[in-house]
Coordinates of N, CA and C in Angstrom, one line a residue:
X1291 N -10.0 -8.1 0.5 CA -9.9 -7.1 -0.5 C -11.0 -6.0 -0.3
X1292 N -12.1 -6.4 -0.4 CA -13.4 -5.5 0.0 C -13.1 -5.0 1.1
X1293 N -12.6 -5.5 2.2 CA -12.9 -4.2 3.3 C -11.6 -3.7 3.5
X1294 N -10.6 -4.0 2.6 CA -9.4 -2.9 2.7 C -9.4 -1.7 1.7
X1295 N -10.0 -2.4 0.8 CA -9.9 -1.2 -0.4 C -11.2 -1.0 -0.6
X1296 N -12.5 -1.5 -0.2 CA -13.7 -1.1 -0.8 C -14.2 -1.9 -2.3
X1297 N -13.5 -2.5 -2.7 CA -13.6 -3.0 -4.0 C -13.1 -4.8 -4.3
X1298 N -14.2 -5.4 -4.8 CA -14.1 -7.1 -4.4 C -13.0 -7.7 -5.4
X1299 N -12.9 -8.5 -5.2 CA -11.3 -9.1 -6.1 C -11.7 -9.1 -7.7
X1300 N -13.0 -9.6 -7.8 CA -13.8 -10.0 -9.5 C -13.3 -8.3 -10.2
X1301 N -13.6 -6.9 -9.1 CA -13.8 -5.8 -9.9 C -12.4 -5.8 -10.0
X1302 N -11.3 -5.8 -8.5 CA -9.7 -5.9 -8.9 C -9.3 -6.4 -9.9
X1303 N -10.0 -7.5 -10.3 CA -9.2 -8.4 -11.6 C -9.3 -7.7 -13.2
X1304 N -10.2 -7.7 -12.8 CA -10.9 -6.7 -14.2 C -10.4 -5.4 -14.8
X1305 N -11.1 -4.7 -13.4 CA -10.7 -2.9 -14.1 C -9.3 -3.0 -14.0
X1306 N -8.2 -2.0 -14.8 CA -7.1 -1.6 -14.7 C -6.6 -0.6 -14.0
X1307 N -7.5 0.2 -14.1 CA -7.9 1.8 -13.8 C -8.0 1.8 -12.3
X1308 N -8.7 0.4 -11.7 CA -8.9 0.2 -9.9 C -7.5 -0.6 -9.7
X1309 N -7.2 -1.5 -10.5 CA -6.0 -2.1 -10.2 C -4.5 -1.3 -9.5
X1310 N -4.4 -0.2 -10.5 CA -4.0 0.6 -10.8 C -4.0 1.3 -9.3
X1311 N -5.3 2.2 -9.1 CA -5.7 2.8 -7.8 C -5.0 2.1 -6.5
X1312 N -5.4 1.1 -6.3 CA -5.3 0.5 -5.5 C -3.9 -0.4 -5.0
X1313 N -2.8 -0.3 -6.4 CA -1.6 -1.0 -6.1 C -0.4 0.4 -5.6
X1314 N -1.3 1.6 -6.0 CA -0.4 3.2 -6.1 C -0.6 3.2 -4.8
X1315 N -1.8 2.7 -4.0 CA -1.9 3.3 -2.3 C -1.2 2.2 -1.7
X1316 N -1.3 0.8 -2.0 CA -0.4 0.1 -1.6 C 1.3 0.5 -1.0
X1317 N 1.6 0.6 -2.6 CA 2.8 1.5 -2.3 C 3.1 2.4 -1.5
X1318 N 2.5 3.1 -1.4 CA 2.5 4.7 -0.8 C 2.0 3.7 0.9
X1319 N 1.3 2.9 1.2 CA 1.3 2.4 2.5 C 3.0 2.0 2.8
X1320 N 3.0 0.9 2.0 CA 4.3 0.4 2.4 C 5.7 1.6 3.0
X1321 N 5.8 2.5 1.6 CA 6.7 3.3 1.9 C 6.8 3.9 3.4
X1322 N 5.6 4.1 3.6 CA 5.5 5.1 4.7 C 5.5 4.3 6.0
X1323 N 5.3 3.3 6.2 CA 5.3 2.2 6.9 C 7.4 1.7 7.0
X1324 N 7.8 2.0 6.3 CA 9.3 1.6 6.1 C 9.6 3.2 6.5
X1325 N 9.1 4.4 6.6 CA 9.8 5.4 7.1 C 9.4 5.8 8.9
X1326 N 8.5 4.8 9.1 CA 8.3 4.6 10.5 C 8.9 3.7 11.0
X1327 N 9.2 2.8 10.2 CA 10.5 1.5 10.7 C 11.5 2.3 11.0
X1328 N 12.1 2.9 10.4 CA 13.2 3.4 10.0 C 13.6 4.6 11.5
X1329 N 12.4 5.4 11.2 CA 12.7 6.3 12.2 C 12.5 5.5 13.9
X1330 N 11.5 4.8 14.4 CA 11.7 3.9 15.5 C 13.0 3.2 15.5
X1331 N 14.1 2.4 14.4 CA 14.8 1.9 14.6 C 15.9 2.9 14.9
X1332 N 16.1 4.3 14.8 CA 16.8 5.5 15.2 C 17.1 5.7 16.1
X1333 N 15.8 5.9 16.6 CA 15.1 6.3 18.1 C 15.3 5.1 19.2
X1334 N 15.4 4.0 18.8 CA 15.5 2.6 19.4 C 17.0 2.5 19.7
X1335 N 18.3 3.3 18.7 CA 19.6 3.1 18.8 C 20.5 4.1 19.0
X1336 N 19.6 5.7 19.1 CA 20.4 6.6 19.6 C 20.4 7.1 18.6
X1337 N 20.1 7.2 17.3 CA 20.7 7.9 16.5 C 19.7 9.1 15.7
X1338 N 19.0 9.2 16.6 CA 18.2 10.6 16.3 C 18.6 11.8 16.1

């Protein structure tokens, strides 16, 4: 947790406000991570 987000699990559990922070960049990883899937799986089948 600390060296992905800079902040230790005790402060994750606690604050809302980091919780918060930190589940919104999550997200925003994942998505973006599923629109590089996405476009490799394109490019992998011709359909660019």
């Amino acid at each position: 947790m600390f060296g992905a987000h800079g902040v230790g699990y005790e402060v994750y559990n606690r604050k809302h406000e980091v919780r918060m922070r930190i589940e919104k960049k999550r997200e925003e990883e994942y998505r973006k991570s599923r629109r590089m899937v996405a476009a490799m799986d394109r490019i992998a089948h011709g359909n660019a």
